[in-house]
C-alpha angles and dihedrals in degrees: 000000000000094000111120133202131205121222120191121200125179108217125195117190128169104221143112122259108339133191125208124227127169128207127183132198105206125209108179123164123227133179124202107183093171091075094062121095137173114249093201137353089221111100109248140147106189125069143158130199132234101199094180094060095026092237132141121214115204137178117241105237094217107034102031089228120132122237130189127217125202107225094210099049097021086223114154128204139165124260133201091250118109133205098342126051113231120257115236134214118240102232107008127067093249136120138176121223137179116234106180110044093148091063096052125189089025090062126146124228120202133192109219124201110209093199100051093026090226129143124215120192113228105227137131128234092273093052097257117146125186118258104231146139128200087276090066107042121095128175117211117247095267095030096251097127135025117213124215133166106290093351143065129199120217114215089196095068100011091238134138118226133186120234118251095219129139097181135085112268121203109233103146100111146013088254096060105034116126118280125212117245092185137345090279104033138051138187125228142169121259123189093353096278107053130075115202132186119220123201110208100202097049101025090230119154122204127188113232101170128015116177096173117215097320104081141030122221111232101180142358142179132183124225106211093187098054099022092238123148110204115199137167128210134205107247142126097291104014117241139210119211137186118216110201105210095196094056097026090228132133126216130191106236104174139009117167102225090045099042109020119071095193095084092166090075093064129086132194092265120036134140135194113243144165095046108185134163118222117251090260089051092232101108132048120206128195140145140213118256130201122178096232109009137058112248139190097311131214124004131187132199117199119204091197095058096026088226138122121226133195110220105182139037124257098260101035112138097337121251112004133206142181102023111189142154125252091181138347092285107031131072127194124203143161119244112203097199092072099016087238133137113228135193125213122203112212098178095120106011097097094046090043093052092045090051091050091050092050091049093049091046092050092048101038109028119089136150132183137159139177128246102025121197091034141177117208107349139022137164115232124197115195126184115195131186117244116276092021132130124195146176122226113209126199114203131190122226090271093057096255119142108239100169140015130197123190116219131193135185110183093175094249100091 
C-alpha cells in the first residue's frame, strides 16, 4: 500500500509568470474488522431498535418469538412479542406492536408505554385499525405522529386519521417506506422515479426530485437537521445524490467508478440501499447490494469532514440488509450469508481512516517542478500513494486557475 509511482507530464502553457499549486482528493480504502460484533448467536433476519434503552429486538428465525439484546451487556432474553418486533419511538418511551398476525388483515396494533406499562389499541371511531407490520411503521422525529400505510396516528389527540393522497406511495419494503422531513411532513417515492413531500396539516404535495422515466430510485433518507434529502438511483454505475431543500439543488456525492479505487468489489448490477442518517444527522450510512453476490459493504459519509469512508471489505458477511443506527457510533445490519444480525462500532473508524490517509499522504505524496514560477513550459513530477486520485491546479500570479489536470493511481501501474 505504500508503493508509490511517479508520473511525469510535460506541460506547455502560454501565460505570464505562473505559480504551481497541487490539490488532491484522496479515496483510500480501509477495513477495521475489530469493530464488528455479533448481536446474537440465534439466527434471525428481522430486527428493530430501541435507541432510548440501547436494546435490539430481533425475531428468532426458527420459533417466531422475539428476543431483545442489551447493547451494553449483550445479554439476550425472550419477550412476549410474537412474529414482528415492536417499533420504538425516538425520544419517548413508546412502541407499537402487532398482536394478531395470524388474523391478517384483521390485525390489532397497540401503542405501549414502557413507563406506565399500559397498552392502547390504535383504532378510529368506526373500529378501523391500520394494517401494518414493523416494516411499515414510522415515528416522526419528535414522536408526535406515527405513520402507517394510508393512515397516521396523532399522539397529541390520540386520534387516527386517513391520508388525503391521490398518488402511488411506495410501501413494499423497509428500504423504501416514507421518511419524515419534519413532525408534520414526510417524503415518499411515487412512480419509482419521483420523491414527493406531503404536508399533513394542509394536504399540500411538493415535488423534491423528479427523474422522469430514465432512472429508478433505490433508496432515500431525509436529514431533518440540515434539510438534505439523500437518494440513490439505479444506473451504470449507480449514483448517490444529495438534494439540498433550501437551495433546491442536487449534487452527486458518490459513484463507485469515479470515487472508489477498489473496482474489483463492483459487479455489473449493483444498487445503493439502506440509506440512513445517524441520530445526530451528521453521518449517512448505506451499503452496496447485489442480488446474488456480496459487494463492497458498508459506506459512510460524514458531513463534518465532507468525506466518504468504506467501513468493510468486499466479501464481509455476504449480502447485507436493513442497515440502521442504534446510536451515533453504532450500526446494526442483517448478514444473509450466516442469517446473523451484526453490530458495527464506528467510534474510531473515521478518525483512524483520516489518520491513515494523512500518514500515507505525508509519506507518499510529493510534487516538484522546474522552473517554478515559469512562463511557457515546465516539467512536473508527481508522486501519488496507491488508490489515490488527485487534481493538479495551475494558478496565475493573481490566484486564478488557468489549467487543471486529473491524476489517478489505482495501484496497478
